[in-house]
Coordinates of C-alpha atoms in Angstrom, one line a residue:
X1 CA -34.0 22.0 7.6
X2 CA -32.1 23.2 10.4
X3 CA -34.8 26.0 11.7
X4 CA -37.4 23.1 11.4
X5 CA -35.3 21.3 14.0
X6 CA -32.4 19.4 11.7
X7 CA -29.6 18.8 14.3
X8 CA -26.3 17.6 13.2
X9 CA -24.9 16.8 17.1
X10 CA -27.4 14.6 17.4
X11 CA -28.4 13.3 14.1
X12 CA -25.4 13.3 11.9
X13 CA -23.4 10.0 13.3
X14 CA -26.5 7.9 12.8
X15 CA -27.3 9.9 9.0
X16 CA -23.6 9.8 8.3
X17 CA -23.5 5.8 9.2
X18 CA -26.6 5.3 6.7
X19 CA -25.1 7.1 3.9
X20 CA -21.8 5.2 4.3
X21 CA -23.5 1.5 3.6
X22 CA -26.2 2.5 1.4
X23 CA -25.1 5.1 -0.8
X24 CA -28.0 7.3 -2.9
X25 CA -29.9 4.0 -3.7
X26 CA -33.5 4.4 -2.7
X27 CA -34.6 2.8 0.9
X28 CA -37.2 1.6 2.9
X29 CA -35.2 3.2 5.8
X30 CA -34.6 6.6 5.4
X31 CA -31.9 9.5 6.7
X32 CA -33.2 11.6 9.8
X33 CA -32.0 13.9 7.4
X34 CA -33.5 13.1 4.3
X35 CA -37.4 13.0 6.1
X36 CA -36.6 16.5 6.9
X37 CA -35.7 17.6 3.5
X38 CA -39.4 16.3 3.0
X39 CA -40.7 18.4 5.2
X40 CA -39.2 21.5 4.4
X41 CA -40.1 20.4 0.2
X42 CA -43.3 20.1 1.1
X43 CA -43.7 23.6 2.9
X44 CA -41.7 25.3 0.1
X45 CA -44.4 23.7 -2.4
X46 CA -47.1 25.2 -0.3
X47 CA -46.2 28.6 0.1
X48 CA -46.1 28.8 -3.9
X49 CA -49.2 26.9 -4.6
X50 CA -50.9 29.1 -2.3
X51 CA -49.2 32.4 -4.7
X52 CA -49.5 31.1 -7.5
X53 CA -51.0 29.3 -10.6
X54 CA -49.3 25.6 -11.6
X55 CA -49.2 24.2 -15.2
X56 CA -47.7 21.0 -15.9
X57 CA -44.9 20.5 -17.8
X58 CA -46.3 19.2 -21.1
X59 CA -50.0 21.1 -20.6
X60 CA -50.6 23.2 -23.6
X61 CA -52.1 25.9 -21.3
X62 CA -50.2 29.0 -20.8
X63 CA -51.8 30.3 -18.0
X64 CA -52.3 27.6 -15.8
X65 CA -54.7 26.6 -13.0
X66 CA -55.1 27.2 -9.5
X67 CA -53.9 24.2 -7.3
X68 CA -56.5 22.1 -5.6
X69 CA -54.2 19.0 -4.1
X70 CA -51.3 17.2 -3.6
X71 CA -52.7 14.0 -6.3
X72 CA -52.1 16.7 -8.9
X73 CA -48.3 16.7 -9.0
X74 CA -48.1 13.2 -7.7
X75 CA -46.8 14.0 -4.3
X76 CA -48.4 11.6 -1.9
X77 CA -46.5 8.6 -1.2
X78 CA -48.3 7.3 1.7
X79 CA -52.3 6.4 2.4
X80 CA -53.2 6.9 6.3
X81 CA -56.8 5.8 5.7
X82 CA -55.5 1.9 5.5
X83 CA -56.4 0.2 9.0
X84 CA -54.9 -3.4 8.5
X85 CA -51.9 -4.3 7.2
X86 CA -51.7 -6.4 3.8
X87 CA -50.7 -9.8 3.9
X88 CA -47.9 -10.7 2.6
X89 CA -47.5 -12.6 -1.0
X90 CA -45.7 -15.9 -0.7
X91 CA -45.3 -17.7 -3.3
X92 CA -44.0 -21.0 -1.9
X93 CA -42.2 -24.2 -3.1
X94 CA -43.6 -26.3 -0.2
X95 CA -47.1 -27.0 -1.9
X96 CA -47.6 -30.5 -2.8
X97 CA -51.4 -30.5 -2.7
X98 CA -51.3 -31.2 1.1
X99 CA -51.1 -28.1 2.5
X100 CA -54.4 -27.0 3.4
X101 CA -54.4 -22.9 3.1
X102 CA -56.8 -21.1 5.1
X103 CA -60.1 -20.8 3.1
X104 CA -63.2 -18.5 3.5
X105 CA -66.6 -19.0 1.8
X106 CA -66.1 -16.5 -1.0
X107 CA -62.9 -19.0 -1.7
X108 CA -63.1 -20.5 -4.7
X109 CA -63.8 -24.5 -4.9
X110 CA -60.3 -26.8 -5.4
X111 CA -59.3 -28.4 -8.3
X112 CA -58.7 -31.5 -8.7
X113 CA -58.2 -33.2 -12.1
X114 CA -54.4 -32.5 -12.7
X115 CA -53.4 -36.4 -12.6
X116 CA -53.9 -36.6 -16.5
X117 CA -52.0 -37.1 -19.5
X118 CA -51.0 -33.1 -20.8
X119 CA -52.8 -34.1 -24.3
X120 CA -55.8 -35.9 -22.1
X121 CA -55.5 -32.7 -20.0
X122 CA -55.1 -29.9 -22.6
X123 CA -57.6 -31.1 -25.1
X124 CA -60.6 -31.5 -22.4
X125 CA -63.3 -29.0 -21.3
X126 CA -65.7 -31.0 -19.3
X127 CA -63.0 -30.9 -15.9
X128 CA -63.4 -27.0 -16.1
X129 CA -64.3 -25.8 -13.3
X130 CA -68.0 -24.6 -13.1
X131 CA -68.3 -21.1 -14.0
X132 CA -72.1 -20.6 -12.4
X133 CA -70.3 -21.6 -8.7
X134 CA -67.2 -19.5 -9.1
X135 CA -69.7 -16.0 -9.7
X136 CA -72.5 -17.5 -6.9
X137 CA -71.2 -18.0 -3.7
X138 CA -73.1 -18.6 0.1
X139 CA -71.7 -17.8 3.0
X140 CA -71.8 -20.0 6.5
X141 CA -75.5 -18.6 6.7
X142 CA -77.0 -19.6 3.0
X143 CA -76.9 -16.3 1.8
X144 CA -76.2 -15.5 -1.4
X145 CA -73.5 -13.5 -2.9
X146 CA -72.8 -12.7 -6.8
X147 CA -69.1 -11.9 -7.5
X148 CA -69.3 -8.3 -9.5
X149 CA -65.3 -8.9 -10.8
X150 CA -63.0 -12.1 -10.3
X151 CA -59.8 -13.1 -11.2
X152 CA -58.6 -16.7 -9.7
X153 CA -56.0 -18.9 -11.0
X154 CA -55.6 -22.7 -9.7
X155 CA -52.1 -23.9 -10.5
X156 CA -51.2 -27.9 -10.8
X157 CA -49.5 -29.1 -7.4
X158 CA -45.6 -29.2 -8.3
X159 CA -43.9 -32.8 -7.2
X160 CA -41.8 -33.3 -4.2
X161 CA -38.6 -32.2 -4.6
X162 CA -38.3 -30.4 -8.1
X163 CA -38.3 -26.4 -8.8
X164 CA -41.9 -25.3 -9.8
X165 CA -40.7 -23.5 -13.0
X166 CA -38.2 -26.6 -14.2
X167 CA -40.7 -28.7 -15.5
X168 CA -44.2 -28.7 -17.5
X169 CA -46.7 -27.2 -15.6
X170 CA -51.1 -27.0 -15.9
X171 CA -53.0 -23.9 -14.9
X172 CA -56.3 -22.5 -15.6
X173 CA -56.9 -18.7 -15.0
X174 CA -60.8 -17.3 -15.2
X175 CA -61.8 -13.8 -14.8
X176 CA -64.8 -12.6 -14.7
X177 CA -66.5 -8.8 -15.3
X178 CA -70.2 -7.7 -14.8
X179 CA -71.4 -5.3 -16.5
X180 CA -74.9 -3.0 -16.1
X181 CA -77.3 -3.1 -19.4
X182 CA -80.4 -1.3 -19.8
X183 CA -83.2 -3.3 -19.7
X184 CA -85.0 -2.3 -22.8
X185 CA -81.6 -3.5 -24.4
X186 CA -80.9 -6.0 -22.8
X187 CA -82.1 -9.0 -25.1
X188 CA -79.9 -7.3 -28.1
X189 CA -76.9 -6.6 -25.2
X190 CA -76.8 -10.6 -24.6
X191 CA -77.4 -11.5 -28.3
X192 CA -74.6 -9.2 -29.4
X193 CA -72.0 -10.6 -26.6
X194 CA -73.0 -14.2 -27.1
X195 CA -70.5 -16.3 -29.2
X196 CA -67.6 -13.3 -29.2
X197 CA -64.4 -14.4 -28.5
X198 CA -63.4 -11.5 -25.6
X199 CA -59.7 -12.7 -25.9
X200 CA -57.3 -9.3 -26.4
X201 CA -59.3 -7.3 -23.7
X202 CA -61.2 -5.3 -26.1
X203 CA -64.5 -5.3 -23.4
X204 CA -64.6 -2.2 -21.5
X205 CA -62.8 -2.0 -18.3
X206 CA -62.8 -1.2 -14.4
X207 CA -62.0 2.4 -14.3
X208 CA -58.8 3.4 -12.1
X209 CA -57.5 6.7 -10.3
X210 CA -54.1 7.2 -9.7
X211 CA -53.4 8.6 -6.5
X212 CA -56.6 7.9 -5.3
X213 CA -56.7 7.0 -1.4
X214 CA -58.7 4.4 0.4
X215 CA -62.1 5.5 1.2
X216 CA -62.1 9.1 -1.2
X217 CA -64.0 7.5 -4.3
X218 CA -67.5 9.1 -5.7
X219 CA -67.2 12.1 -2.7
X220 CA -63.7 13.2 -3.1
X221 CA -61.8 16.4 -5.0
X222 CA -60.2 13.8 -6.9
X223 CA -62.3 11.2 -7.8
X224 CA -65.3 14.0 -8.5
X225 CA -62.0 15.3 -10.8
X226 CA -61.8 12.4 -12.5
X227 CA -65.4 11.0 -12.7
X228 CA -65.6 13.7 -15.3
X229 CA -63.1 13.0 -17.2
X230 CA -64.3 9.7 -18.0
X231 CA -68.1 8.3 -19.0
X232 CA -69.6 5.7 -17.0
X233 CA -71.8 4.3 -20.4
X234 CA -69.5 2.7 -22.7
X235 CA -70.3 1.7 -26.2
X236 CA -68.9 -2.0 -26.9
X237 CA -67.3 -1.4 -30.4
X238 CA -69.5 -1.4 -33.8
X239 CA -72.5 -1.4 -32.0
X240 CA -74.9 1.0 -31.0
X241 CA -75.2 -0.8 -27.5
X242 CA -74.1 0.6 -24.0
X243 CA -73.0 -1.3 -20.9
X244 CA -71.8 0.2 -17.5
X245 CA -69.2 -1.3 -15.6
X246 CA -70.2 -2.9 -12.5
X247 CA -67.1 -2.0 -10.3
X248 CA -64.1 1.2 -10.1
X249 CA -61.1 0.4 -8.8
X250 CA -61.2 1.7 -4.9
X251 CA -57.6 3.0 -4.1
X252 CA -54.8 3.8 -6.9
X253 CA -51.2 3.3 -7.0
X254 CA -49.2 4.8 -4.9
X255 CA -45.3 3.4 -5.5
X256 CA -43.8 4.8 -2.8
X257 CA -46.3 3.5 0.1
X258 CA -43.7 1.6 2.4
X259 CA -46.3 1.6 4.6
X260 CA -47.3 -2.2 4.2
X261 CA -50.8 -1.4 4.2
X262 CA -51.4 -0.1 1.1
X263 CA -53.2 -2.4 -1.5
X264 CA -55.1 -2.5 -4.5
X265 CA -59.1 -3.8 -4.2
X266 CA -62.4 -3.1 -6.2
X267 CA -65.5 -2.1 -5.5
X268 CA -69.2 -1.5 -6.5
X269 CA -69.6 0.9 -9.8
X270 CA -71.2 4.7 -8.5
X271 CA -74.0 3.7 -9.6
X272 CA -74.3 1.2 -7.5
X273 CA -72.6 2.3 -4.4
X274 CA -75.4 5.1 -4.6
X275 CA -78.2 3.3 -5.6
X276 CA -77.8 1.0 -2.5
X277 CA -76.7 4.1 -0.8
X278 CA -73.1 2.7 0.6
X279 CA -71.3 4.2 2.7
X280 CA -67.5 2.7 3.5
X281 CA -66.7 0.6 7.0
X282 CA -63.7 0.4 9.0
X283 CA -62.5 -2.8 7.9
X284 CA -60.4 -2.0 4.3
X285 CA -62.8 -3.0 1.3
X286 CA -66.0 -3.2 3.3
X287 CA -69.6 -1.3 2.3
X288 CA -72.8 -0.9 4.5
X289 CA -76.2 0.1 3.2
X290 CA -77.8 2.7 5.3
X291 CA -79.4 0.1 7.7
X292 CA -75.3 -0.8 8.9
X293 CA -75.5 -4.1 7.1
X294 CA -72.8 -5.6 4.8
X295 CA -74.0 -5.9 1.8
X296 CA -70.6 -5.6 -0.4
X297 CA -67.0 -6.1 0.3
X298 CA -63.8 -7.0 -1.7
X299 CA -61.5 -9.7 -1.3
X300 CA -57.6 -8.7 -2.9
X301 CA -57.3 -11.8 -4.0
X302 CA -60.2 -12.5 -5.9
X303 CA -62.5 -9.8 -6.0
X304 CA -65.3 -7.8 -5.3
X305 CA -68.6 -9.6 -3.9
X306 CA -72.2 -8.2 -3.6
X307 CA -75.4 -9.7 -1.7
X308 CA -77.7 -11.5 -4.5
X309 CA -80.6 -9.7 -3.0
X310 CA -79.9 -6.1 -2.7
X311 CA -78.2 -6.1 -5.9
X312 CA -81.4 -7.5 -7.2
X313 CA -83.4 -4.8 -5.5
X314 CA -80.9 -2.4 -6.7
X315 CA -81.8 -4.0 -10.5
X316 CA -85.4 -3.8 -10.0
X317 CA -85.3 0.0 -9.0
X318 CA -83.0 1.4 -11.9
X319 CA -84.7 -0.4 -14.5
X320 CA -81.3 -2.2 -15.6
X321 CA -79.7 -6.1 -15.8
X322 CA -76.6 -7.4 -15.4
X323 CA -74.6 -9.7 -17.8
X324 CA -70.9 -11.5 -16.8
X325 CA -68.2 -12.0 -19.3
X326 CA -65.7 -14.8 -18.7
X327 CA -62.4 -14.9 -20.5
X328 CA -60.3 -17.4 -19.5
X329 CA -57.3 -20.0 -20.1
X330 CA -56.5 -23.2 -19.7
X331 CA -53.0 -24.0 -20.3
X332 CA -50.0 -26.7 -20.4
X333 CA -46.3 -25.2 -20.8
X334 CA -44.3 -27.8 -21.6
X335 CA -40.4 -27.7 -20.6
X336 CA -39.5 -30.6 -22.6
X337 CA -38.6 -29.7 -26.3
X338 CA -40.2 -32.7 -27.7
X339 CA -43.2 -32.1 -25.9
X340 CA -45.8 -29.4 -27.2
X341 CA -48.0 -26.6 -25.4
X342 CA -51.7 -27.1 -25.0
X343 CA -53.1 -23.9 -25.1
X344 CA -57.0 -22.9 -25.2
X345 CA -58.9 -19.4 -24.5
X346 CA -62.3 -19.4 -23.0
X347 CA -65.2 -17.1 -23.3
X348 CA -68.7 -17.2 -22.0
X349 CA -71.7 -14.7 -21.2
X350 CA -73.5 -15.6 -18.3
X351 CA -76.6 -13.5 -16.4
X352 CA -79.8 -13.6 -14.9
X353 CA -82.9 -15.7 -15.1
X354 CA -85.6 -16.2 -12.6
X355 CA -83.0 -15.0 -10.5
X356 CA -80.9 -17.9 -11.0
X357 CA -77.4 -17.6 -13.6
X358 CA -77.3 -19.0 -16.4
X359 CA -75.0 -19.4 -19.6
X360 CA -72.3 -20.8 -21.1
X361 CA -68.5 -20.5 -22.8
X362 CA -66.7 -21.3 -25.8
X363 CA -63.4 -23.3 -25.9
X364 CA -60.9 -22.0 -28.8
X365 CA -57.5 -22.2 -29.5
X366 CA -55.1 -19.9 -29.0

């Protein structure tokens, strides 16, 4: 520390002042002295991974493996490749159904049956909203977009005055997942799916990559590492039929990013981001085809949206289809003891025909 630069004369009152109100607990704002114990870790770890072999602590192989990055122990704690800043998560008492948040085409529409008796309420499916308009969006110039993952949940305006969580409260919660079917099975895909209740997560899911960065999947050491390790087919259970997740997860966790930039987004499936032949913009979640064009993009909140017509070209070229599966809930949690719960799960398959989606969902109790 001190031949890297560590100088106590002019660092030790400030370090010494930090310790003294903050202890060893962990901190956004660290020690002078404690960033350069980092650097002086992180140049002891390279001088032995470039001597010698590493093996994990509970690896079965004796011998070991040569080092090929930092994901591989875990150290990285920070992603440069980030260019905006996340927003920050509110969650606010001040909504009384007045407050207009800002909203973007992609959005998805308000609700706004909530003024109901709970049994009315709970024990109704026609007010749901409109799965068909929550996958199909248009933007400000009529262009179409099909959501390739959502999750959105629209929450009953609490009443002036009272805690959110101190009285009965309505919510329904959709999410939806699109999967890639052959086309020569797609008929027996659809047939198989329709009428299953999807409630438990059993469906295949959107594959993730710790310690992946921003911007590294399909190209990278360690998503080519870990694109290996895992199939892209999967085989829904007692069947003989495969479907293909339509998105990866684009960026992993990384716990000890402070750097209030670092989020979680999804975006198109390899398959797709090749097919179209992606490549990533500078805006965070973004993807051009190779004419500069925006043609996918992913919103933290909701999702990750495609353009209806180059994923349909994209269809038409790799011989496949694409189904949706909704699972969903539409619930009343009632704080009053003589009052009861109204709980239902919903699941639908919805996909393409004529170009237009179609299908529908099932309403059962919990």
């Amino acid at each position: 520390m001190f031949e890297l630069g560590y100088d106590s004369k002019i660092h030790g009152q400030y370090d010494s002042s930090r310790h003294y109100y903050e202890g060893r607990f962990e901190n956004k704002l660290e020690r002078i002295g404690k960033k350069y114990q980092w650097i002086a870790l992180h140049q002891m770890l390279s001088l032995l991974t470039d001597n010698y072999k590493i093996r994990e602590s509970w690896s079965r192989d004796i011998k070991g493996k040569f080092y090929v990055g930092p994901w591989e122990l875990r150290l990285r704690d920070i992603d440069p490749s980030f260019t905006t800043k996340s927003e920050e998560n509110s969650d606010s008492q001040d909504d009384f159904g007045i407050v207009k948040e800002t909203s973007h085409w992609w959005n998805m529409d308000k609700y706004e049956y909530w003024n109901r008796s709970p049994s009315d309420w709970g024990n109704s499916s026609y007010d749901l909203p409109d799965p068909v308009k929550a996958i199909n969006r248009k933007d400000e110039m009529l262009t179409e977009w099909f959501y390739l993952n959502l999750s959105n949940t629209w929450q009953e305006p609490k009443p002036v005055g009272v805690d959110r969580y101190s009285i009965g409260r309505k919510e329904i919660w959709y999410s939806f997942q699109a999967f890639l079917v052959p086309k020569n099975k797609f008929s027996e895909t659809l047939k198989w799916l329709t009428g299953k209740d999807f409630f438990g997560g059993w469906l295949p899911e959107e594959r993730s990559h710790t310690q992946l960065l921003a911007r590294e999947n399909y190209w990278s050491p360690i998503s080519k590492q870990a694109q290996k390790a895992m199939p892209a087919w999967h085989k829904l259970r007692n069947s003989n039929l495969n479907v293909m997740v339509a998105t990866e997860s684009g960026v992993g966790e990384l716990s000890r990013d402070y750097s209030g930039a670092h989020h979680l987004y999804s975006m198109p499936c390899k398959k797709i981001f090749e097919g179209l032949d992606l490549t990533y913009l500078e805006v965070d979640g973004y993807f051009k085809n190779s004419s500069g064009k925006t043609i996918a993009f992913s919103d933290r909140k909701t999702g990750c949206l495609i353009q209806k017509d180059s994923l349909m070209e994209f269809l038409k070229a790799t011989n496949l289809e694409i189904v949706w599966t909704l699972l969903g809930e539409k619930n009343f949690f009632s704080k009053d003891k003589d009052k009861i719960d109204y709980r239902k799960s919903l699941s639908g398959v919805y996909y393409l025909q004529d170009g237009k989606i179609v299908g529908n969902f099932e309403v059962n109790e919990w």
